[in-house]
PDB file of C-alpha atoms in Angstrom:
ATOM      1  CA  UNK G 150      84.310 110.794 117.366  1.00  0.00           C
ATOM      2  CA  UNK G 151      86.793 107.929 116.507  1.00  0.00           C
ATOM      3  CA  UNK G 152      90.590 108.001 118.724  1.00  0.00           C
ATOM      4  CA  UNK G 153      93.665 106.973 117.079  1.00  0.00           C
ATOM      5  CA  UNK G 154      93.371 103.889 118.820  1.00  0.00           C
ATOM      6  CA  UNK G 155      90.251 103.591 117.628  1.00  0.00           C
ATOM      7  CA  UNK G 156      91.822 104.843 114.106  1.00  0.00           C
ATOM      8  CA  UNK G 157      94.787 102.428 114.775  1.00  0.00           C
ATOM      9  CA  UNK G 158      93.026  99.462 115.022  1.00  0.00           C
ATOM     10  CA  UNK G 159      90.506 100.452 112.658  1.00  0.00           C
ATOM     11  CA  UNK G 160      93.294 100.617 109.898  1.00  0.00           C
ATOM     12  CA  UNK G 161      95.041  97.841 111.025  1.00  0.00           C
ATOM     13  CA  UNK G 162      92.166  95.043 110.649  1.00  0.00           C
ATOM     14  CA  UNK G 163      91.767  97.298 107.262  1.00  0.00           C
ATOM     15  CA  UNK G 164      95.713  96.367 106.486  1.00  0.00           C
ATOM     16  CA  UNK G 165      94.845  91.896 106.897  1.00  0.00           C
ATOM     17  CA  UNK G 166      91.341  92.286 104.992  1.00  0.00           C
ATOM     18  CA  UNK G 167      93.914  93.215 102.105  1.00  0.00           C
ATOM     19  CA  UNK G 168      96.444  90.730 102.946  1.00  0.00           C
ATOM     20  CA  UNK G 169      93.822  88.338 103.065  1.00  0.00           C
ATOM     21  CA  UNK G 170      91.913  89.372 100.070  1.00  0.00           C
ATOM     22  CA  UNK G 171      94.429  89.707  98.045  1.00  0.00           C
ATOM     23  CA  UNK G 172      93.852  93.622  97.507  1.00  0.00           C
ATOM     24  CA  UNK G 173      97.073  94.918  96.748  1.00  0.00           C
ATOM     25  CA  UNK G 174      95.746  97.958  95.442  1.00  0.00           C
ATOM     26  CA  UNK G 175      93.999  98.677  98.719  1.00  0.00           C
ATOM     27  CA  UNK G 176      97.313  97.183 100.668  1.00  0.00           C
ATOM     28  CA  UNK G 177      99.328 100.014  99.143  1.00  0.00           C
ATOM     29  CA  UNK G 178      97.199 102.591  99.587  1.00  0.00           C
ATOM     30  CA  UNK G 179      97.979 101.868 103.614  1.00  0.00           C
ATOM     31  CA  UNK G 180     101.855 101.109 103.620  1.00  0.00           C
ATOM     32  CA  UNK G 181     104.560 103.737 103.093  1.00  0.00           C
ATOM     33  CA  UNK G 182     106.717 103.089 100.005  1.00  0.00           C
ATOM     34  CA  UNK G 183     109.657 102.912 102.313  1.00  0.00           C
ATOM     35  CA  UNK G 184     107.751 100.231 104.441  1.00  0.00           C
ATOM     36  CA  UNK G 185     110.116  97.912 106.468  1.00  0.00           C
ATOM     37  CA  UNK G 186     109.890  94.846 107.930  1.00  0.00           C
ATOM     38  CA  UNK G 187     111.388  91.645 109.529  1.00  0.00           C
ATOM     39  CA  UNK G 188     109.356  88.654 108.519  1.00  0.00           C
ATOM     40  CA  UNK G 189     109.240  84.980 108.357  1.00  0.00           C
ATOM     41  CA  UNK G 190     109.537  84.837 104.574  1.00  0.00           C
ATOM     42  CA  UNK G 191     112.621  87.661 104.678  1.00  0.00           C
ATOM     43  CA  UNK G 192     114.613  85.235 106.080  1.00  0.00           C
ATOM     44  CA  UNK G 193     115.747  87.440 109.699  1.00  0.00           C
ATOM     45  CA  UNK G 194     117.036  90.059 106.932  1.00  0.00           C
ATOM     46  CA  UNK G 195     114.944  93.644 107.499  1.00  0.00           C
ATOM     47  CA  UNK G 196     113.204  94.671 103.700  1.00  0.00           C
ATOM     48  CA  UNK G 197     112.982  97.560 102.706  1.00  0.00           C
ATOM     49  CA  UNK G 198     110.213  98.609 100.284  1.00  0.00           C
ATOM     50  CA  UNK G 199     107.057  97.680  98.636  1.00  0.00           C
ATOM     51  CA  UNK G 200     108.614  94.957  96.102  1.00  0.00           C
ATOM     52  CA  UNK G 201     108.604  92.066  98.117  1.00  0.00           C
ATOM     53  CA  UNK G 202     105.555  92.394  99.740  1.00  0.00           C
ATOM     54  CA  UNK G 203     104.090  92.672  95.901  1.00  0.00           C
ATOM     55  CA  UNK G 204     105.624  89.648  94.674  1.00  0.00           C
ATOM     56  CA  UNK G 205     102.968  87.783  97.460  1.00  0.00           C
ATOM     57  CA  UNK G 206      99.924  89.677  95.823  1.00  0.00           C
ATOM     58  CA  UNK G 207     101.124  88.645  92.871  1.00  0.00           C
ATOM     59  CA  UNK G 208     100.818  84.915  93.278  1.00  0.00           C
ATOM     60  CA  UNK G 209      98.245  82.823  91.640  1.00  0.00           C
ATOM     61  CA  UNK G 210      94.937  83.100  94.110  1.00  0.00           C
ATOM     62  CA  UNK G 211      95.279  79.878  95.522  1.00  0.00           C
ATOM     63  CA  UNK G 212      91.342  79.199  95.662  1.00  0.00           C
ATOM     64  CA  UNK G 213      91.075  78.776  99.477  1.00  0.00           C
ATOM     65  CA  UNK G 214      89.961  81.040 102.202  1.00  0.00           C
ATOM     66  CA  UNK G 215      91.601  83.344 104.187  1.00  0.00           C
ATOM     67  CA  UNK G 216      90.339  85.176 107.401  1.00  0.00           C
ATOM     68  CA  UNK G 217      92.938  86.949 109.777  1.00  0.00           C
ATOM     69  CA  UNK G 218      91.387  88.355 113.506  1.00  0.00           C
ATOM     70  CA  UNK G 219      93.197  90.656 115.831  1.00  0.00           C
ATOM     71  CA  UNK G 220      93.849  88.816 119.351  1.00  0.00           C
ATOM     72  CA  UNK G 221      94.670  91.188 122.244  1.00  0.00           C
ATOM     73  CA  UNK G 222      95.986  94.461 120.593  1.00  0.00           C
ATOM     74  CA  UNK G 223      97.704  96.845 122.635  1.00  0.00           C
ATOM     75  CA  UNK G 224      98.002 100.409 121.267  1.00  0.00           C
ATOM     76  CA  UNK G 225     100.317 103.320 122.292  1.00  0.00           C
ATOM     77  CA  UNK G 226      99.844 106.733 120.419  1.00  0.00           C
ATOM     78  CA  UNK G 227     103.074 109.383 120.441  1.00  0.00           C
ATOM     79  CA  UNK G 228     101.994 112.140 118.437  1.00  0.00           C
ATOM     80  CA  UNK G 229     101.671 111.357 114.864  1.00  0.00           C
ATOM     81  CA  UNK G 230     103.194 107.681 115.206  1.00  0.00           C
ATOM     82  CA  UNK G 231     100.667 104.399 116.496  1.00  0.00           C
ATOM     83  CA  UNK G 232     102.549 100.910 117.469  1.00  0.00           C
ATOM     84  CA  UNK G 233     100.096  98.624 117.180  1.00  0.00           C
ATOM     85  CA  UNK G 234     100.856  95.292 118.665  1.00  0.00           C
ATOM     86  CA  UNK G 235      98.706  91.262 118.444  1.00  0.00           C
ATOM     87  CA  UNK G 236      98.241  88.382 118.002  1.00  0.00           C
ATOM     88  CA  UNK G 237      97.001  87.814 114.622  1.00  0.00           C
ATOM     89  CA  UNK G 238      95.154  84.587 114.648  1.00  0.00           C
ATOM     90  CA  UNK G 239      94.457  82.905 111.051  1.00  0.00           C
ATOM     91  CA  UNK G 240      92.285  80.418 110.009  1.00  0.00           C
ATOM     92  CA  UNK G 241      92.524  79.085 106.647  1.00  0.00           C
ATOM     93  CA  UNK G 242      91.051  76.720 104.489  1.00  0.00           C
ATOM     94  CA  UNK G 243      92.698  73.511 102.744  1.00  0.00           C
ATOM     95  CA  UNK G 244      92.576  70.875 100.710  1.00  0.00           C
ATOM     96  CA  UNK G 245      92.459  69.361 104.048  1.00  0.00           C
ATOM     97  CA  UNK G 246      90.277  70.734 105.269  1.00  0.00           C
ATOM     98  CA  UNK G 247      90.389  74.192 107.926  1.00  0.00           C
ATOM     99  CA  UNK G 248      93.631  75.497 109.454  1.00  0.00           C
ATOM    100  CA  UNK G 249      94.355  77.703 111.958  1.00  0.00           C
ATOM    101  CA  UNK G 250      97.926  79.092 113.308  1.00  0.00           C
ATOM    102  CA  UNK G 251      99.179  82.636 115.018  1.00  0.00           C
ATOM    103  CA  UNK G 252     102.094  84.945 115.075  1.00  0.00           C
ATOM    104  CA  UNK G 253     102.561  87.899 117.168  1.00  0.00           C
ATOM    105  CA  UNK G 254     102.502  91.289 114.978  1.00  0.00           C
ATOM    106  CA  UNK G 255     103.505  94.975 115.964  1.00  0.00           C
ATOM    107  CA  UNK G 256     102.844  97.677 113.462  1.00  0.00           C
ATOM    108  CA  UNK G 257     104.143 100.713 113.241  1.00  0.00           C
ATOM    109  CA  UNK G 258     102.069 103.428 111.661  1.00  0.00           C
ATOM    110  CA  UNK G 259     102.513 107.371 110.822  1.00  0.00           C
ATOM    111  CA  UNK G 260      99.694 110.007 110.295  1.00  0.00           C
ATOM    112  CA  UNK G 261     100.112 112.346 107.690  1.00  0.00           C
ATOM    113  CA  UNK G 262      97.744 114.069 105.421  1.00  0.00           C
ATOM    114  CA  UNK G 263      96.236 111.180 103.918  1.00  0.00           C
ATOM    115  CA  UNK G 264      95.631 109.354 107.065  1.00  0.00           C
ATOM    116  CA  UNK G 265      98.050 106.369 108.951  1.00  0.00           C
ATOM    117  CA  UNK G 266     100.169 104.884 106.789  1.00  0.00           C
ATOM    118  CA  UNK G 267     102.093 102.055 107.226  1.00  0.00           C
ATOM    119  CA  UNK G 268     106.148 102.387 107.845  1.00  0.00           C
ATOM    120  CA  UNK G 269     107.514  99.115 110.107  1.00  0.00           C
ATOM    121  CA  UNK G 270     105.980  95.610 110.475  1.00  0.00           C
ATOM    122  CA  UNK G 271     107.636  93.243 112.136  1.00  0.00           C
ATOM    123  CA  UNK G 272     106.468  89.345 113.152  1.00  0.00           C
ATOM    124  CA  UNK G 273     107.697  86.883 114.705  1.00  0.00           C
TER     125      UNK G 273
END
């Protein structure tokens, strides 16, 4: 039997796989409809809801491969809420060869009858 911490790490990895693979249905299934976020694309503004995220999934495929790795995860669980903090390492192929980048992410998950749902993300 897995612990809540193991479940949260697994669901966070699955979310990143959905992002990297352009899997909107998989991504949406893991997120609360009122997901909130602060991230670079929002230009310092709080974004509420899924349409902001769907825009990026709807862009034409770039033809370049992307892979994300969770590094140095720290996980806290308080009841039915989990907080997952980590550094996200992103490897991409480009026309000029492979590149790597990183960002610090905090994802807040809430457990309901269907499992863990992402309710907030902060990336810097």
